[in-house]
């Protein structure tokens, strides 16, 4: 079995998605919350200096910018957001070429991302990818934590077990822009690192990963 796993932000998409989604959705759901953007920026700084983890940051960001919006409303905003990105060249051509290569080889393709499932699903659908593993949202909290680093690997392993598959016994390709994805990159038979940064590309090459430039 050939399995091809793709990260979303800065891998399939040209840019990150979470903060742009918060702005996009707030504008449609509760425009007055756009005045709270400076608070969100301060919260991101707090995360960067280690005051709290990513799960806490994203939970607070959702509550701050989108309040108690129903998941169905968020999903609809996600579909509009994905369509907007697609119309404006929001996908990475080099990565899409890899995706078509995997399709031609009959790979089971999935997106594994820290992005929230309620909008990442729309990106996966746009690209014709059926299987999505992302951060869950129950309307108030993040069950199971942010789908990131070791948590992402655990979620992928759980999916594989449900399919009766072994990652170690499959032909595994993993594509990502983030060193936080090292657990999956190190496991993959073909690890591909996507970056516009010369320094990051050098670090990735030193770890034996194939590197492609983000363009």
Short mmCIF file of N, CA and C in Angstrom, two decimals, residues 38-170:
data_model
loop_
_atom_site.label_atom_id
_atom_site.label_comp_id
_atom_site.label_asym_id
_atom_site.label_seq_id
_atom_site.Cartn_x
_atom_site.Cartn_y
_atom_site.Cartn_z
N UNK A 38 -6.34 43.18 17.67
CA UNK A 38 -5.12 43.46 18.45
C UNK A 38 -4.97 42.55 19.67
N UNK A 39 -6.09 42.14 20.26
CA UNK A 39 -6.03 41.20 21.38
C UNK A 39 -5.50 39.85 20.89
N UNK A 40 -5.96 39.41 19.72
CA UNK A 40 -5.49 38.15 19.16
C UNK A 40 -3.99 38.21 18.87
N UNK A 41 -3.53 39.33 18.35
CA UNK A 41 -2.09 39.49 18.10
C UNK A 41 -1.31 39.38 19.41
N UNK A 42 -1.82 40.01 20.45
CA UNK A 42 -1.15 39.93 21.76
C UNK A 42 -1.15 38.49 22.28
N UNK A 43 -2.23 37.76 22.03
CA UNK A 43 -2.30 36.36 22.45
C UNK A 43 -1.26 35.51 21.71
N UNK A 44 -1.06 35.79 20.42
CA UNK A 44 -0.04 35.05 19.67
C UNK A 44 1.35 35.34 20.20
N UNK A 45 1.58 36.57 20.60
CA UNK A 45 2.87 36.92 21.21
C UNK A 45 3.04 36.15 22.52
N UNK A 46 1.97 36.05 23.29
CA UNK A 46 2.02 35.30 24.55
C UNK A 46 2.40 33.85 24.31
N UNK A 47 1.86 33.26 23.25
CA UNK A 47 2.24 31.89 22.91
C UNK A 47 3.72 31.82 22.55
N UNK A 48 4.18 32.76 21.74
CA UNK A 48 5.58 32.74 21.29
C UNK A 48 6.56 32.82 22.45
N UNK A 49 6.19 33.52 23.51
CA UNK A 49 7.11 33.64 24.65
C UNK A 49 6.86 32.56 25.69
N UNK A 50 5.97 31.61 25.38
CA UNK A 50 5.81 30.43 26.21
C UNK A 50 4.81 30.51 27.34
N UNK A 51 3.86 31.43 27.26
CA UNK A 51 2.88 31.56 28.34
C UNK A 51 1.84 30.45 28.33
N UNK A 52 1.60 29.85 27.16
CA UNK A 52 0.62 28.76 27.05
C UNK A 52 0.92 27.99 25.78
N UNK A 53 0.25 26.83 25.64
CA UNK A 53 0.52 25.97 24.49
C UNK A 53 -0.41 26.28 23.32
N UNK A 54 -0.22 25.57 22.21
CA UNK A 54 -1.00 25.84 21.00
C UNK A 54 -2.48 25.53 21.18
N UNK A 55 -2.77 24.48 21.92
CA UNK A 55 -4.18 24.14 22.14
C UNK A 55 -4.89 25.28 22.85
N UNK A 56 -4.26 25.82 23.88
CA UNK A 56 -4.83 26.95 24.62
C UNK A 56 -4.97 28.16 23.72
N UNK A 57 -3.94 28.45 22.94
CA UNK A 57 -3.97 29.61 22.03
C UNK A 57 -5.14 29.50 21.05
N UNK A 58 -5.28 28.34 20.42
CA UNK A 58 -6.32 28.20 19.41
C UNK A 58 -7.72 28.21 20.04
N UNK A 59 -7.85 27.62 21.21
CA UNK A 59 -9.15 27.66 21.91
C UNK A 59 -9.53 29.10 22.23
N UNK A 60 -8.60 29.85 22.76
CA UNK A 60 -8.89 31.25 23.11
C UNK A 60 -9.15 32.08 21.86
N UNK A 61 -8.42 31.79 20.78
CA UNK A 61 -8.63 32.52 19.54
C UNK A 61 -10.02 32.30 18.97
N UNK A 62 -10.49 31.06 19.03
CA UNK A 62 -11.83 30.75 18.55
C UNK A 62 -12.88 31.50 19.38
N UNK A 63 -12.74 31.46 20.69
CA UNK A 63 -13.72 32.12 21.56
C UNK A 63 -13.69 33.63 21.37
N UNK A 64 -12.48 34.17 21.21
CA UNK A 64 -12.33 35.62 21.06
C UNK A 64 -12.97 36.11 19.76
N UNK A 65 -12.62 35.47 18.64
CA UNK A 65 -12.99 35.99 17.33
C UNK A 65 -14.31 35.45 16.80
N UNK A 66 -14.72 34.27 17.27
CA UNK A 66 -15.94 33.66 16.71
C UNK A 66 -16.98 33.29 17.76
N UNK A 67 -16.67 33.50 19.03
CA UNK A 67 -17.64 33.28 20.09
C UNK A 67 -18.15 31.86 20.12
N UNK A 68 -19.46 31.71 20.20
CA UNK A 68 -20.10 30.39 20.27
C UNK A 68 -20.74 30.00 18.95
N UNK A 69 -20.14 30.39 17.85
CA UNK A 69 -20.70 30.07 16.53
C UNK A 69 -20.85 28.56 16.39
N UNK A 70 -22.01 28.09 15.92
CA UNK A 70 -22.22 26.64 15.74
C UNK A 70 -21.22 26.07 14.73
N UNK A 71 -20.90 24.80 14.91
CA UNK A 71 -19.96 24.16 14.01
C UNK A 71 -20.46 24.20 12.57
N UNK A 72 -21.77 24.04 12.37
CA UNK A 72 -22.32 24.09 11.02
C UNK A 72 -22.07 25.45 10.38
N UNK A 73 -22.15 26.51 11.16
CA UNK A 73 -21.87 27.85 10.64
C UNK A 73 -20.39 27.99 10.28
N UNK A 74 -19.53 27.42 11.11
CA UNK A 74 -18.09 27.45 10.84
C UNK A 74 -17.76 26.64 9.58
N UNK A 75 -18.43 25.52 9.39
CA UNK A 75 -18.20 24.72 8.19
C UNK A 75 -18.58 25.49 6.93
N UNK A 76 -19.69 26.21 6.98
CA UNK A 76 -20.11 27.00 5.84
C UNK A 76 -19.09 28.11 5.56
N UNK A 77 -18.62 28.77 6.61
CA UNK A 77 -17.58 29.79 6.44
C UNK A 77 -16.32 29.16 5.87
N UNK A 78 -16.02 27.92 6.29
CA UNK A 78 -14.85 27.22 5.78
C UNK A 78 -14.95 26.94 4.29
N UNK A 79 -16.14 26.58 3.83
CA UNK A 79 -16.31 26.35 2.39
C UNK A 79 -16.12 27.65 1.60
N UNK A 80 -16.64 28.75 2.14
CA UNK A 80 -16.45 30.03 1.47
C UNK A 80 -14.98 30.45 1.48
N UNK A 81 -14.32 30.20 2.60
CA UNK A 81 -12.90 30.56 2.75
C UNK A 81 -12.04 29.77 1.76
N UNK A 82 -12.26 28.47 1.68
CA UNK A 82 -11.50 27.63 0.76
C UNK A 82 -11.73 28.06 -0.69
N UNK A 83 -12.98 28.34 -1.03
CA UNK A 83 -13.29 28.78 -2.40
C UNK A 83 -12.60 30.09 -2.71
N UNK A 84 -12.57 30.99 -1.73
CA UNK A 84 -11.90 32.28 -1.90
C UNK A 84 -10.40 32.08 -2.14
N UNK A 85 -9.78 31.21 -1.34
CA UNK A 85 -8.36 30.93 -1.53
C UNK A 85 -8.09 30.32 -2.90
N UNK A 86 -8.94 29.38 -3.31
CA UNK A 86 -8.75 28.71 -4.60
C UNK A 86 -8.84 29.69 -5.76
N UNK A 87 -9.78 30.64 -5.67
CA UNK A 87 -9.94 31.63 -6.73
C UNK A 87 -8.75 32.57 -6.82
N UNK A 88 -8.02 32.69 -5.72
CA UNK A 88 -6.92 33.66 -5.66
C UNK A 88 -5.54 33.00 -5.61
N UNK A 89 -5.43 31.84 -6.24
CA UNK A 89 -4.13 31.17 -6.34
C UNK A 89 -3.56 30.73 -5.02
N UNK A 90 -4.42 30.22 -4.16
CA UNK A 90 -3.98 29.91 -2.81
C UNK A 90 -3.27 28.58 -2.61
N UNK A 91 -3.12 27.80 -3.67
CA UNK A 91 -2.48 26.49 -3.53
C UNK A 91 -1.06 26.50 -4.09
N UNK A 92 -0.23 25.60 -3.59
CA UNK A 92 1.18 25.53 -3.94
C UNK A 92 1.38 24.65 -5.18
N UNK A 93 1.75 25.21 -6.33
CA UNK A 93 1.87 24.41 -7.55
C UNK A 93 2.81 23.21 -7.43
N UNK A 94 3.96 23.40 -6.80
CA UNK A 94 4.93 22.30 -6.70
C UNK A 94 4.36 21.13 -5.90
N UNK A 95 3.59 21.45 -4.86
CA UNK A 95 2.99 20.40 -4.05
C UNK A 95 1.83 19.74 -4.78
N UNK A 96 1.07 20.52 -5.52
CA UNK A 96 -0.02 19.93 -6.30
C UNK A 96 0.52 18.96 -7.35
N UNK A 97 1.71 19.23 -7.87
CA UNK A 97 2.32 18.29 -8.83
C UNK A 97 2.64 16.96 -8.14
N UNK A 98 3.10 17.01 -6.90
CA UNK A 98 3.34 15.79 -6.14
C UNK A 98 2.04 15.04 -5.91
N UNK A 99 0.99 15.79 -5.62
CA UNK A 99 -0.32 15.20 -5.37
C UNK A 99 -0.79 14.42 -6.61
N UNK A 100 -0.64 15.01 -7.77
CA UNK A 100 -1.06 14.32 -9.00
C UNK A 100 -0.19 13.09 -9.26
N UNK A 101 1.07 13.18 -8.91
CA UNK A 101 1.97 12.02 -9.03
C UNK A 101 1.48 10.88 -8.15
N UNK A 102 1.09 11.19 -6.93
CA UNK A 102 0.58 10.16 -6.01
C UNK A 102 -0.73 9.57 -6.52
N UNK A 103 -1.58 10.41 -7.07
CA UNK A 103 -2.83 9.89 -7.63
C UNK A 103 -2.55 8.90 -8.77
N UNK A 104 -1.60 9.26 -9.61
CA UNK A 104 -1.27 8.40 -10.75
C UNK A 104 -0.73 7.05 -10.30
N UNK A 105 -0.11 7.03 -9.13
CA UNK A 105 0.45 5.79 -8.59
C UNK A 105 -0.55 5.02 -7.73
N UNK A 106 -1.77 5.53 -7.62
CA UNK A 106 -2.80 4.83 -6.87
C UNK A 106 -2.64 4.91 -5.37
N UNK A 107 -1.97 5.95 -4.88
CA UNK A 107 -1.74 6.08 -3.44
C UNK A 107 -3.03 6.41 -2.71
N UNK A 108 -3.10 5.97 -1.46
CA UNK A 108 -4.16 6.45 -0.56
C UNK A 108 -3.66 7.79 -0.03
N UNK A 109 -4.37 8.86 -0.38
CA UNK A 109 -3.91 10.22 -0.06
C UNK A 109 -4.73 10.77 1.09
N UNK A 110 -4.04 11.42 2.03
CA UNK A 110 -4.75 12.08 3.11
C UNK A 110 -4.08 13.38 3.49
N UNK A 111 -4.86 14.27 4.05
CA UNK A 111 -4.35 15.50 4.63
C UNK A 111 -4.30 15.31 6.14
N UNK A 112 -3.14 15.59 6.73
CA UNK A 112 -2.99 15.55 8.18
C UNK A 112 -2.48 16.93 8.61
N UNK A 113 -3.29 17.65 9.34
CA UNK A 113 -3.02 19.06 9.59
C UNK A 113 -3.43 19.50 10.99
N UNK A 114 -2.76 20.52 11.48
CA UNK A 114 -3.18 21.14 12.74
C UNK A 114 -4.36 22.07 12.54
N UNK A 115 -4.70 22.38 11.29
CA UNK A 115 -5.85 23.23 11.02
C UNK A 115 -7.14 22.56 11.51
N UNK A 116 -8.11 23.37 11.86
CA UNK A 116 -9.37 22.83 12.32
C UNK A 116 -10.08 22.08 11.20
N UNK A 117 -10.65 20.93 11.54
CA UNK A 117 -11.33 20.11 10.55
C UNK A 117 -12.50 20.83 9.89
N UNK A 118 -13.16 21.73 10.63
CA UNK A 118 -14.37 22.34 10.07
C UNK A 118 -14.07 23.20 8.85
N UNK A 119 -12.83 23.70 8.69
CA UNK A 119 -12.53 24.38 7.43
C UNK A 119 -11.51 23.63 6.58
N UNK A 120 -10.64 22.82 7.21
CA UNK A 120 -9.68 22.02 6.43
C UNK A 120 -10.41 21.04 5.53
N UNK A 121 -11.60 20.58 5.98
CA UNK A 121 -12.38 19.65 5.15
C UNK A 121 -12.68 20.26 3.78
N UNK A 122 -12.97 21.55 3.74
CA UNK A 122 -13.29 22.20 2.48
C UNK A 122 -12.07 22.24 1.56
N UNK A 123 -10.88 22.46 2.12
CA UNK A 123 -9.66 22.44 1.30
C UNK A 123 -9.43 21.03 0.74
N UNK A 124 -9.59 20.02 1.59
CA UNK A 124 -9.40 18.64 1.12
C UNK A 124 -10.41 18.31 0.02
N UNK A 125 -11.66 18.71 0.21
CA UNK A 125 -12.68 18.45 -0.80
C UNK A 125 -12.33 19.12 -2.12
N UNK A 126 -11.85 20.35 -2.04
CA UNK A 126 -11.49 21.08 -3.26
C UNK A 126 -10.42 20.34 -4.05
N UNK A 127 -9.52 19.67 -3.32
CA UNK A 127 -8.42 18.95 -3.96
C UNK A 127 -8.77 17.49 -4.24
N UNK A 128 -9.99 17.10 -3.94
CA UNK A 128 -10.41 15.73 -4.20
C UNK A 128 -9.78 14.71 -3.28
N UNK A 129 -9.48 15.13 -2.04
CA UNK A 129 -8.86 14.24 -1.06
C UNK A 129 -9.93 13.84 -0.04
N UNK A 130 -10.20 12.56 0.05
CA UNK A 130 -11.29 12.08 0.90
C UNK A 130 -10.94 12.06 2.37
N UNK A 131 -9.72 11.64 2.69
CA UNK A 131 -9.35 11.42 4.09
C UNK A 131 -8.69 12.66 4.68
N UNK A 132 -9.25 13.15 5.77
CA UNK A 132 -8.72 14.33 6.46
C UNK A 132 -8.55 14.02 7.94
N UNK A 133 -7.39 14.35 8.47
CA UNK A 133 -7.11 14.28 9.90
C UNK A 133 -6.71 15.68 10.32
N UNK A 134 -7.50 16.30 11.18
CA UNK A 134 -7.21 17.66 11.60
C UNK A 134 -7.58 17.87 13.05
N UNK A 135 -7.42 19.10 13.50
CA UNK A 135 -7.78 19.45 14.87
C UNK A 135 -9.30 19.51 14.99
N UNK A 136 -9.83 18.85 16.01
CA UNK A 136 -11.28 18.80 16.20
C UNK A 136 -11.75 20.02 17.01
N UNK A 137 -13.02 20.34 16.81
CA UNK A 137 -13.65 21.44 17.57
C UNK A 137 -15.08 21.05 17.86
N UNK A 138 -15.45 21.06 19.15
CA UNK A 138 -16.81 20.65 19.51
C UNK A 138 -17.73 21.84 19.77
N UNK A 139 -17.26 23.01 19.42
CA UNK A 139 -18.02 24.23 19.65
C UNK A 139 -17.52 25.03 20.83
N UNK A 140 -16.71 24.39 21.69
CA UNK A 140 -16.20 25.06 22.88
C UNK A 140 -14.74 24.71 23.18
N UNK A 141 -14.34 23.47 22.88
CA UNK A 141 -13.01 22.98 23.24
C UNK A 141 -12.41 22.20 22.07
N UNK A 142 -11.14 21.79 22.26
CA UNK A 142 -10.41 21.01 21.26
C UNK A 142 -10.22 19.59 21.82
N UNK A 143 -11.11 18.67 21.53
CA UNK A 143 -10.98 17.30 22.06
C UNK A 143 -9.70 16.64 21.53
N UNK A 144 -8.93 16.11 22.45
CA UNK A 144 -7.71 15.42 22.04
C UNK A 144 -6.52 16.32 21.77
N UNK A 145 -6.70 17.63 21.88
CA UNK A 145 -5.59 18.56 21.68
C UNK A 145 -5.32 18.89 20.22
N UNK A 146 -4.40 19.82 20.02
CA UNK A 146 -4.02 20.28 18.70
C UNK A 146 -3.37 19.15 17.90
N UNK A 147 -3.79 18.97 16.66
CA UNK A 147 -3.25 17.88 15.82
C UNK A 147 -1.90 18.32 15.26
N UNK A 148 -0.86 18.15 16.06
CA UNK A 148 0.43 18.78 15.83
C UNK A 148 1.52 17.88 16.39
N UNK A 149 2.65 17.78 15.69
CA UNK A 149 3.82 17.05 16.19
C UNK A 149 3.47 15.60 16.53
N UNK A 150 3.77 15.17 17.77
CA UNK A 150 3.52 13.77 18.15
C UNK A 150 2.03 13.43 18.14
N UNK A 151 1.19 14.42 18.43
CA UNK A 151 -0.25 14.17 18.39
C UNK A 151 -0.70 13.85 16.97
N UNK A 152 -0.13 14.54 15.99
CA UNK A 152 -0.47 14.26 14.59
C UNK A 152 -0.05 12.84 14.23
N UNK A 153 1.14 12.44 14.62
CA UNK A 153 1.60 11.07 14.35
C UNK A 153 0.64 10.06 14.98
N UNK A 154 0.24 10.30 16.23
CA UNK A 154 -0.68 9.38 16.90
C UNK A 154 -2.01 9.30 16.18
N UNK A 155 -2.51 10.43 15.70
CA UNK A 155 -3.77 10.42 14.96
C UNK A 155 -3.64 9.66 13.65
N UNK A 156 -2.52 9.83 12.97
CA UNK A 156 -2.30 9.09 11.71
C UNK A 156 -2.20 7.59 11.99
N UNK A 157 -1.51 7.23 13.06
CA UNK A 157 -1.41 5.81 13.42
C UNK A 157 -2.80 5.23 13.73
N UNK A 158 -3.61 6.00 14.43
CA UNK A 158 -4.96 5.53 14.76
C UNK A 158 -5.78 5.33 13.49
N UNK A 159 -5.65 6.25 12.55
CA UNK A 159 -6.35 6.09 11.27
C UNK A 159 -5.88 4.83 10.55
N UNK A 160 -4.56 4.62 10.50
CA UNK A 160 -4.02 3.45 9.82
C UNK A 160 -4.52 2.16 10.46
N UNK A 161 -4.56 2.14 11.78
CA UNK A 161 -5.05 0.95 12.48
C UNK A 161 -6.52 0.68 12.13
N UNK A 162 -7.31 1.73 12.02
CA UNK A 162 -8.72 1.56 11.64
C UNK A 162 -8.86 0.96 10.24
N UNK A 163 -7.87 1.27 9.38
CA UNK A 163 -7.89 0.76 8.00
C UNK A 163 -7.23 -0.61 7.89
N UNK A 164 -6.70 -1.12 9.02
CA UNK A 164 -5.97 -2.38 8.99
C UNK A 164 -4.62 -2.24 8.33
N UNK A 165 -4.00 -1.06 8.43
CA UNK A 165 -2.73 -0.78 7.78
C UNK A 165 -1.63 -0.55 8.82
N UNK A 166 -0.41 -0.79 8.41
CA UNK A 166 0.76 -0.47 9.22
C UNK A 166 1.57 0.58 8.48
N UNK A 167 1.88 1.68 9.15
CA UNK A 167 2.68 2.71 8.50
C UNK A 167 4.07 2.18 8.15
N UNK A 168 4.62 1.36 9.04
CA UNK A 168 5.96 0.82 8.81
C UNK A 168 6.00 -0.14 7.63
N UNK A 169 4.91 -0.80 7.35
CA UNK A 169 4.87 -1.78 6.28
C UNK A 169 4.29 -1.22 4.98
N UNK A 170 3.99 0.07 4.98
CA UNK A 170 3.48 0.73 3.79
C UNK A 170 4.60 1.55 3.15
#
